Amino acid sequence: MDALLSFVIAKYNYWVVVLLIMIGLYAMIAKNNLVKKIIGMNIFQTAIILFYISIGAKKGATIPITFGEHGPPVAAADFINPLPHVLMLTAIVVSVATLGVALALALKVFRQYGTLEEDDIHSQIRKE
Amino acid sequence: MKSIALTVVLILGCLLVYVAQEFPGFGDPGAPANVHVSPFYIENAMRDTAVPNMVTAILADYRGFDTLFETSVIFTAGLACFFLLRVIRRRAPESRLYRHIPTDLTIRIEKGGRLPASSAEFQRIDSVWVPYDLIIHMTGRLIVPFIQLFALYVIAHGHYSPGGGFQGGVILGAAVILFALCNNLRMTVRRFSERTNALLCSLGVIIYAGTGVMCMLLGSNFLDYGALAGLLGVDRIMARSHGIMMVEIGVAIAVNAVMVWIYYNLSSVGRQDEGL
């Protein structure tokens, strides 16, 4: 029991990520409303961002900003991994931009069919 | 449908939990992600580029290509929103609402009626009528310049503290969007027109790519800012620092313009006359 508990605690970041991925994927598959699907996609993206950021963490390390020229020499163990931060910095802004495109497409669909519910749209397409 | 989705999601969840057993624990310094290339960046970023903030150094220098194309992705997203939604055809609305400022009365002008586009006494308001709120109006007016100032600080101090082009650009865009929310879309479009917006979008990407091309013209690789040393009158290391600054400014301009452009098109469904 103790072994299981310490295992769960040692990797709690992955459990949060898995939970968020499941919520996002479920919303993308099962929800009927297109905006809810888009929100699900965003939750999925957030899970990936959280995953990247959490694997960059190091125990006992600080933020990846050195003290400048006059500070002590830089050791890799003292600073958290800056690479995931760089990748996710761009990914966050790109996810906002793609969210904008997704909402624009949803607006187009609404303008065409007058609804965002997927089954209504399907039945309208079948009637044509 | 719901049960199928639930099964798929649960299978995926079990698979991920199973795989996660093999993953390194949280905060493990010996994790694979922390041992290969990142120690090189941490130990050499300051020496190579004279930028204390490693994230900025990696973003614009070591991984400059990545960031260049991410900026292009944002630019493309802005263009996509424009082409999907924008309605260029100008059609006069059925009726317009005007607010008489001194008396706070609202008048409706039906089709054919005429009122000067900008009168000191009358102010056009959206057809989904929202009562004029002095508090929101004034708070927005007071807070927007400070948000913009903070955005410029975030951009300029990206070398020394958390910040940089992407963050500062988003804050700048948020300031304009806040202005549009506190007043109305027409007023914002008058101050920050779509033409300016489109020009700034491409200008940002051009500044970024142009810095890279300039390095090529000066006899180095694309985006190798050390080549700018002669032009800027500093040594190669400081030239890399200044090159990062230029690139960050380009990113900030592009991100700011794209955020505002997407907002304009989404909030008014492409008509850009009445919106939120």
Short mmCIF file of C-alpha atoms in Angstrom, two decimals:
data_model
loop_
_atom_site.label_atom_id
_atom_site.label_comp_id
_atom_site.label_asym_id
_atom_site.label_seq_id
_atom_site.Cartn_x
_atom_site.Cartn_y
_atom_site.Cartn_z
CA MET A 1 0.00 0.00 0.00
CA ASP A 2 2.81 2.40 0.92
CA ALA A 3 4.68 1.52 -2.25
CA LEU A 4 1.59 2.27 -4.33
CA LEU A 5 1.01 5.53 -2.51
CA SER A 6 4.58 6.73 -2.99
CA PHE A 7 4.37 5.71 -6.66
CA VAL A 8 1.20 7.75 -7.10
CA ILE A 9 2.72 10.76 -5.35
CA ALA A 10 6.04 10.59 -7.23
CA LYS A 11 4.29 10.87 -10.59
CA TYR A 12 1.26 12.98 -9.78
CA ASN A 13 1.93 15.34 -12.70
CA TYR A 14 1.18 12.53 -15.16
CA TRP A 15 -2.14 11.70 -13.50
CA VAL A 16 -3.31 15.28 -13.91
CA VAL A 17 -2.21 15.25 -17.55
CA VAL A 18 -3.96 11.92 -18.23
CA LEU A 19 -7.15 13.21 -16.62
CA LEU A 20 -7.10 16.40 -18.71
CA ILE A 21 -6.39 14.46 -21.92
CA MET A 22 -9.33 12.16 -21.17
CA ILE A 23 -11.68 15.08 -20.50
CA GLY A 24 -10.56 16.85 -23.67
CA LEU A 25 -10.82 13.77 -25.88
CA TYR A 26 -14.23 12.86 -24.46
CA ALA A 27 -15.51 16.35 -25.19
CA MET A 28 -14.14 16.19 -28.72
CA ILE A 29 -15.80 12.83 -29.46
CA ALA A 30 -19.05 12.87 -27.53
CA LYS A 31 -20.22 16.47 -27.37
CA ASN A 32 -22.80 17.52 -29.89
CA ASN A 33 -22.13 21.24 -29.94
CA LEU A 34 -19.24 22.43 -32.09
CA VAL A 35 -18.13 25.09 -29.60
CA LYS A 36 -17.97 22.45 -26.87
CA LYS A 37 -15.82 20.33 -29.18
CA ILE A 38 -13.49 23.30 -29.65
CA ILE A 39 -13.31 23.77 -25.88
CA GLY A 40 -12.44 20.07 -25.61
CA MET A 41 -9.65 20.57 -28.12
CA ASN A 42 -8.33 23.45 -26.03
CA ILE A 43 -8.40 21.35 -22.86
CA PHE A 44 -6.43 18.67 -24.74
CA GLN A 45 -3.85 21.27 -25.77
CA THR A 46 -3.60 22.49 -22.20
CA ALA A 47 -2.88 18.94 -21.07
CA ILE A 48 -0.01 18.66 -23.57
CA ILE A 49 1.38 22.03 -22.42
CA LEU A 50 1.20 20.93 -18.79
CA PHE A 51 2.94 17.66 -19.68
CA TYR A 52 5.85 19.44 -21.35
CA ILE A 53 6.25 21.98 -18.56
CA SER A 54 6.14 19.32 -15.84
CA ILE A 55 8.88 17.17 -17.40
CA GLY A 56 11.13 20.22 -17.44
CA ALA A 57 10.99 20.57 -13.66
CA LYS A 58 13.99 19.68 -11.50
CA LYS A 59 14.04 19.34 -7.71
CA GLY A 60 16.07 22.04 -6.02
CA ALA A 61 16.46 24.13 -9.18
CA THR A 62 15.35 27.67 -9.89
CA ILE A 63 13.94 29.53 -12.90
CA PRO A 64 16.16 29.47 -16.01
CA ILE A 65 17.56 32.99 -15.67
CA THR A 66 21.24 33.32 -14.76
CA PHE A 67 22.62 36.03 -12.54
CA GLY A 68 24.47 37.78 -15.36
CA GLU A 69 28.17 38.16 -15.98
CA HIS A 70 29.15 38.77 -12.38
CA GLY A 71 27.22 35.91 -10.82
CA PRO A 72 28.59 32.54 -9.75
CA PRO A 73 29.40 29.96 -12.48
CA VAL A 74 26.36 28.27 -14.01
CA ALA A 75 25.73 24.60 -13.23
CA ALA A 76 23.04 22.73 -15.15
CA ALA A 77 21.59 21.20 -11.97
CA ASP A 78 20.72 24.63 -10.53
CA PHE A 79 18.32 25.69 -13.28
CA ILE A 80 15.20 23.97 -14.55
CA ASN A 81 15.13 22.82 -18.14
CA PRO A 82 14.37 25.87 -20.33
CA LEU A 83 13.67 23.86 -23.49
CA PRO A 84 10.06 22.78 -22.72
CA HIS A 85 9.31 26.36 -21.71
CA VAL A 86 10.48 27.63 -25.09
CA LEU A 87 8.46 25.03 -26.99
CA MET A 88 5.30 25.68 -24.98
CA LEU A 89 5.68 29.46 -25.08
CA THR A 90 5.18 29.34 -28.83
CA ALA A 91 2.60 26.55 -28.55
CA ILE A 92 0.36 28.64 -26.27
CA VAL A 93 0.22 31.55 -28.68
CA VAL A 94 -0.25 29.22 -31.64
CA SER A 95 -3.08 27.47 -29.79
CA VAL A 96 -4.81 30.83 -29.31
CA ALA A 97 -4.43 31.56 -33.02
CA THR A 98 -5.74 28.14 -34.05
CA LEU A 99 -8.61 28.59 -31.58
CA GLY A 100 -9.46 31.76 -33.47
CA VAL A 101 -9.50 29.87 -36.76
CA ALA A 102 -11.66 27.12 -35.24
CA LEU A 103 -14.17 29.68 -33.95
CA ALA A 104 -14.17 31.39 -37.35
CA LEU A 105 -15.06 28.05 -38.97
CA ALA A 106 -17.80 27.52 -36.38
CA LEU A 107 -19.19 30.97 -37.21
CA LYS A 108 -19.18 30.03 -40.92
CA VAL A 109 -21.08 26.84 -40.11
CA PHE A 110 -23.58 28.79 -38.03
CA ARG A 111 -24.10 31.27 -40.81
CA GLN A 112 -24.75 28.43 -43.27
CA TYR A 113 -26.99 26.16 -41.17
CA GLY A 114 -28.28 28.39 -38.39
CA THR A 115 -27.19 25.95 -35.70
CA LEU A 116 -24.07 24.59 -34.07
CA GLU A 117 -25.59 21.26 -32.99
CA GLU A 118 -23.95 18.51 -34.98
CA ASP A 119 -26.99 16.25 -35.46
CA ASP A 120 -29.08 19.18 -36.75
CA ILE A 121 -26.35 19.99 -39.26
CA HIS A 122 -26.19 16.32 -40.33
CA SER A 123 -29.94 16.10 -40.86
CA GLN A 124 -29.90 19.32 -42.87
CA ILE A 125 -27.11 18.00 -45.07
CA ARG A 126 -28.98 14.71 -45.64
CA LYS A 127 -32.15 16.55 -46.65
CA GLU A 128 -30.36 18.48 -49.38
CA MET B 1 -22.27 7.37 -29.14
CA LYS B 2 -21.59 8.49 -25.57
CA SER B 3 -20.72 4.98 -24.42
CA ILE B 4 -18.38 4.38 -27.37
CA ALA B 5 -16.62 7.65 -26.62
CA LEU B 6 -16.36 6.75 -22.95
CA THR B 7 -14.86 3.34 -23.80
CA VAL B 8 -12.30 4.85 -26.16
CA VAL B 9 -11.34 7.50 -23.61
CA LEU B 10 -11.07 4.96 -20.78
CA ILE B 11 -8.90 2.64 -22.90
CA LEU B 12 -6.65 5.57 -23.76
CA GLY B 13 -6.50 6.59 -20.09
CA CYS B 14 -5.52 3.07 -18.98
CA LEU B 15 -2.87 2.95 -21.70
CA LEU B 16 -1.43 6.30 -20.63
CA VAL B 17 -1.40 5.32 -16.95
CA TYR B 18 0.33 2.03 -17.88
CA VAL B 19 2.95 3.89 -19.92
CA ALA B 20 3.44 6.55 -17.24
CA GLN B 21 4.90 3.89 -14.92
CA GLU B 22 8.05 3.93 -17.05
CA PHE B 23 8.30 7.71 -16.99
CA PRO B 24 10.74 9.53 -14.70
CA GLY B 25 9.28 10.92 -11.47
CA PHE B 26 8.29 14.55 -11.07
CA GLY B 27 11.29 16.84 -10.72
CA ASP B 28 13.87 14.12 -11.40
CA PRO B 29 17.14 15.87 -12.43
CA GLY B 30 18.25 12.72 -14.29
CA ALA B 31 15.17 12.53 -16.51
CA PRO B 32 15.95 12.04 -20.22
CA ALA B 33 14.53 15.46 -21.05
CA ASN B 34 17.01 17.11 -18.68
CA VAL B 35 20.26 15.40 -19.63
CA HIS B 36 20.88 15.64 -23.37
CA VAL B 37 20.74 19.07 -24.96
CA SER B 38 19.39 21.24 -22.15
CA PRO B 39 22.59 21.29 -20.00
CA PHE B 40 24.41 22.67 -23.03
CA TYR B 41 21.88 25.47 -23.33
CA ILE B 42 21.95 26.25 -19.62
CA GLU B 43 25.73 26.41 -19.40
CA ASN B 44 26.42 28.21 -22.67
CA ALA B 45 23.47 30.57 -23.20
CA MET B 46 25.02 33.41 -21.20
CA ARG B 47 28.48 32.96 -22.71
CA ASP B 48 27.25 32.68 -26.30
CA THR B 49 24.59 35.35 -26.40
CA ALA B 50 25.01 37.60 -23.32
CA VAL B 51 21.34 37.02 -22.49
CA PRO B 52 20.73 35.94 -18.87
CA ASN B 53 17.24 34.62 -19.66
CA MET B 54 17.91 31.24 -21.25
CA VAL B 55 14.36 30.90 -22.53
CA THR B 56 14.78 34.04 -24.65
CA ALA B 57 18.22 32.94 -25.85
CA ILE B 58 16.94 29.53 -26.95
CA LEU B 59 13.71 30.93 -28.40
CA ALA B 60 15.28 33.47 -30.72
CA ASP B 61 18.82 32.24 -31.20
CA TYR B 62 19.43 28.50 -30.83
CA ARG B 63 15.95 27.64 -32.07
CA GLY B 64 15.36 30.67 -34.25
CA PHE B 65 13.93 28.65 -37.13
CA ASP B 66 11.27 27.12 -34.91
CA THR B 67 10.15 30.54 -33.70
CA LEU B 68 10.24 32.02 -37.21
CA PHE B 69 7.83 29.40 -38.46
CA GLU B 70 5.65 29.62 -35.36
CA THR B 71 5.32 33.32 -36.13
CA SER B 72 4.39 32.41 -39.69
CA VAL B 73 1.75 30.01 -38.32
CA ILE B 74 0.22 32.85 -36.27
CA PHE B 75 0.33 35.14 -39.30
CA THR B 76 -1.37 32.45 -41.40
CA ALA B 77 -4.05 31.98 -38.73
CA GLY B 78 -4.79 35.71 -38.82
CA LEU B 79 -5.06 35.60 -42.60
CA ALA B 80 -7.27 32.50 -42.42
CA CYS B 81 -9.69 34.26 -40.06
CA PHE B 82 -9.78 37.23 -42.42
CA PHE B 83 -10.49 35.17 -45.53
CA LEU B 84 -13.05 32.97 -43.78
CA LEU B 85 -15.13 35.71 -42.22
CA ARG B 86 -14.55 39.12 -43.71
CA VAL B 87 -17.51 40.55 -45.58
CA ILE B 88 -16.26 43.39 -47.74
CA ARG B 89 -19.59 44.28 -49.35
CA ARG B 90 -20.88 47.37 -47.64
CA ARG B 91 -24.60 47.35 -47.02
CA ALA B 92 -26.33 50.09 -45.12
CA PRO B 93 -28.06 48.77 -41.98
CA GLU B 94 -31.86 48.90 -41.68
CA SER B 95 -31.77 51.35 -38.83
CA ARG B 96 -29.16 52.98 -36.68
CA LEU B 97 -29.19 53.92 -33.02
CA TYR B 98 -27.68 57.16 -31.81
CA ARG B 99 -27.17 58.39 -28.29
CA HIS B 100 -27.61 62.07 -27.61
CA ILE B 101 -24.73 62.65 -25.22
CA PRO B 102 -25.98 65.66 -23.17
CA THR B 103 -29.42 64.19 -22.45
CA ASP B 104 -28.60 60.45 -22.65
CA LEU B 105 -31.58 59.90 -24.98
CA THR B 106 -31.43 57.19 -27.63
CA ILE B 107 -32.84 57.93 -31.06
CA ARG B 108 -33.42 55.56 -33.94
CA ILE B 109 -32.85 56.62 -37.52
CA GLU B 110 -34.64 54.48 -40.10
CA LYS B 111 -33.27 53.78 -43.54
CA GLY B 112 -32.95 56.98 -45.54
CA GLY B 113 -32.58 59.22 -42.51
CA ARG B 114 -29.31 61.03 -42.27
CA LEU B 115 -27.04 62.10 -39.45
CA PRO B 116 -23.41 63.27 -39.72
CA ALA B 117 -20.96 60.41 -39.21
CA SER B 118 -19.24 62.18 -36.34
CA SER B 119 -21.19 64.74 -34.44
CA ALA B 120 -20.14 66.14 -31.10
CA GLU B 121 -23.67 65.80 -29.73
CA PHE B 122 -24.52 62.35 -31.07
CA GLN B 123 -22.71 59.06 -30.74
CA ARG B 124 -23.61 56.00 -32.76
CA ILE B 125 -24.29 52.91 -30.65
CA ASP B 126 -24.77 49.26 -31.53
CA SER B 127 -28.18 48.01 -32.63
CA VAL B 128 -28.22 45.54 -29.76
CA TRP B 129 -28.70 48.36 -27.35
CA VAL B 130 -26.51 48.41 -24.26
CA PRO B 131 -26.93 51.17 -21.72
CA TYR B 132 -24.03 53.58 -21.55
CA ASP B 133 -21.88 52.84 -18.52
CA LEU B 134 -19.60 55.61 -17.33
CA ILE B 135 -17.63 53.41 -14.94
CA ILE B 136 -16.67 50.82 -17.54
CA HIS B 137 -15.91 53.53 -20.04
CA MET B 138 -13.59 55.48 -17.73
CA THR B 139 -11.90 52.43 -16.22
CA GLY B 140 -11.04 51.20 -19.68
CA ARG B 141 -9.74 54.59 -20.67
CA LEU B 142 -7.55 54.80 -17.57
CA ILE B 143 -6.19 51.28 -17.61
CA VAL B 144 -5.38 50.77 -21.31
CA PRO B 145 -2.24 52.98 -21.45
CA PHE B 146 -0.80 51.23 -18.41
CA ILE B 147 -1.40 47.82 -19.94
CA GLN B 148 0.38 48.99 -23.07
CA LEU B 149 3.28 50.35 -21.03
CA PHE B 150 3.54 47.05 -19.18
CA ALA B 151 3.53 45.22 -22.52
CA LEU B 152 6.45 47.32 -23.74
CA TYR B 153 8.26 46.58 -20.48
CA VAL B 154 7.68 42.85 -20.95
CA ILE B 155 9.05 43.02 -24.50
CA ALA B 156 12.06 45.15 -23.61
CA HIS B 157 13.01 43.13 -20.52
CA GLY B 158 12.71 39.73 -22.19
CA HIS B 159 16.49 39.45 -21.94
CA TYR B 160 16.66 39.85 -18.16
CA SER B 161 13.35 38.67 -16.73
CA PRO B 162 10.48 36.41 -17.75
CA GLY B 163 9.00 37.98 -20.86
CA GLY B 164 9.65 38.51 -24.52
CA GLY B 165 7.95 39.08 -27.81
CA PHE B 166 5.13 36.57 -27.58
CA GLN B 167 4.02 37.58 -24.09
CA GLY B 168 4.39 41.31 -24.70
CA GLY B 169 2.58 41.06 -28.02
CA VAL B 170 -0.34 39.25 -26.45
CA ILE B 171 -0.58 41.88 -23.70
CA LEU B 172 -0.53 44.67 -26.30
CA GLY B 173 -3.29 42.89 -28.21
CA ALA B 174 -5.27 42.43 -24.99
CA ALA B 175 -5.07 46.19 -24.36
CA VAL B 176 -6.66 46.92 -27.73
CA ILE B 177 -9.30 44.24 -27.18
CA LEU B 178 -10.08 45.72 -23.76
CA PHE B 179 -10.50 49.11 -25.39
CA ALA B 180 -12.91 47.58 -27.90
CA LEU B 181 -14.88 45.92 -25.10
CA CYS B 182 -15.12 49.10 -23.02
CA ASN B 183 -16.12 51.34 -25.92
CA ASN B 184 -17.24 49.80 -29.17
CA LEU B 185 -15.78 48.16 -32.22
CA ARG B 186 -16.24 51.13 -34.57
CA MET B 187 -14.28 53.43 -32.30
CA THR B 188 -11.46 50.90 -32.06
CA VAL B 189 -11.36 50.29 -35.81
CA ARG B 190 -11.12 54.07 -36.31
CA ARG B 191 -8.07 54.21 -34.05
CA PHE B 192 -6.41 50.96 -35.12
CA SER B 193 -7.68 50.34 -38.61
CA GLU B 194 -7.72 47.08 -40.46
CA ARG B 195 -5.20 48.39 -42.95
CA THR B 196 -2.74 49.17 -40.13
CA ASN B 197 -3.49 45.78 -38.70
CA ALA B 198 -2.72 43.90 -41.90
CA LEU B 199 0.43 45.95 -42.45
CA LEU B 200 1.67 45.30 -38.89
CA CYS B 201 0.96 41.58 -39.22
CA SER B 202 3.22 41.24 -42.22
CA LEU B 203 5.71 43.81 -40.91
CA GLY B 204 6.37 41.64 -37.85
CA VAL B 205 7.13 38.57 -39.92
CA ILE B 206 9.23 40.66 -42.32
CA ILE B 207 11.30 42.10 -39.43
CA TYR B 208 12.00 38.56 -38.24
CA ALA B 209 12.82 37.09 -41.63
CA GLY B 210 14.62 40.28 -42.69
CA THR B 211 16.98 40.03 -39.71
CA GLY B 212 17.81 36.52 -40.88
CA VAL B 213 18.32 37.61 -44.48
CA MET B 214 20.54 40.49 -43.33
CA CYS B 215 22.77 37.95 -41.58
CA MET B 216 22.96 36.03 -44.86
CA LEU B 217 23.87 39.16 -46.81
CA LEU B 218 26.66 39.88 -44.31
CA GLY B 219 28.19 36.49 -45.08
CA SER B 220 26.82 34.24 -42.36
CA ASN B 221 24.06 31.65 -42.05
CA PHE B 222 20.38 32.57 -41.96
CA LEU B 223 19.53 33.91 -38.47
CA ASP B 224 23.15 33.81 -37.27
CA TYR B 225 23.07 37.20 -35.55
CA GLY B 226 26.83 37.23 -34.92
CA ALA B 227 27.17 38.54 -38.47
CA LEU B 228 25.52 41.82 -37.43
CA ALA B 229 28.58 42.69 -35.29
CA GLY B 230 30.13 44.99 -37.89
CA LEU B 231 26.85 46.73 -38.62
CA LEU B 232 26.00 47.39 -34.96
CA GLY B 233 29.56 48.19 -33.87
CA VAL B 234 29.71 45.61 -31.08
CA ASP B 235 31.41 42.23 -30.68
CA ARG B 236 29.83 39.03 -31.97
CA ILE B 237 28.32 38.04 -28.61
CA MET B 238 26.57 41.37 -28.05
CA ALA B 239 25.46 41.30 -31.68
CA ARG B 240 23.62 38.06 -30.96
CA SER B 241 21.93 39.75 -27.99
CA HIS B 242 20.85 42.67 -30.18
CA GLY B 243 19.71 40.32 -32.92
CA ILE B 244 17.46 38.55 -30.41
CA MET B 245 16.00 41.94 -29.46
CA MET B 246 15.14 42.76 -33.09
CA VAL B 247 13.51 39.41 -33.60
CA GLU B 248 11.49 39.76 -30.40
CA ILE B 249 10.19 43.14 -31.55
CA GLY B 250 9.11 41.57 -34.84
CA VAL B 251 7.33 38.75 -33.01
CA ALA B 252 5.59 41.22 -30.68
CA ILE B 253 4.28 43.33 -33.58
CA ALA B 254 3.01 40.29 -35.46
CA VAL B 255 1.34 38.68 -32.43
CA ASN B 256 -0.28 41.95 -31.37
CA ALA B 257 -1.73 42.59 -34.82
CA VAL B 258 -2.95 39.01 -35.28
CA MET B 259 -4.72 38.96 -31.89
CA VAL B 260 -6.54 42.20 -32.70
CA TRP B 261 -7.35 41.10 -36.23
CA ILE B 262 -8.83 37.80 -35.08
CA TYR B 263 -10.88 39.68 -32.48
CA TYR B 264 -12.20 42.18 -35.03
CA ASN B 265 -13.34 39.43 -37.37
CA LEU B 266 -14.74 37.07 -34.75
CA SER B 267 -16.64 39.64 -32.70
CA SER B 268 -18.42 41.24 -35.66
CA VAL B 269 -18.70 38.12 -37.87
CA GLY B 270 -16.49 39.80 -40.42
CA ARG B 271 -18.49 43.01 -40.90
CA GLN B 272 -16.41 45.11 -38.52
CA ASP B 273 -19.13 47.66 -37.89
CA GLU B 274 -20.95 46.35 -34.86
CA GLY B 275 -19.59 43.84 -32.43
CA LEU B 276 -19.45 42.91 -28.78
#
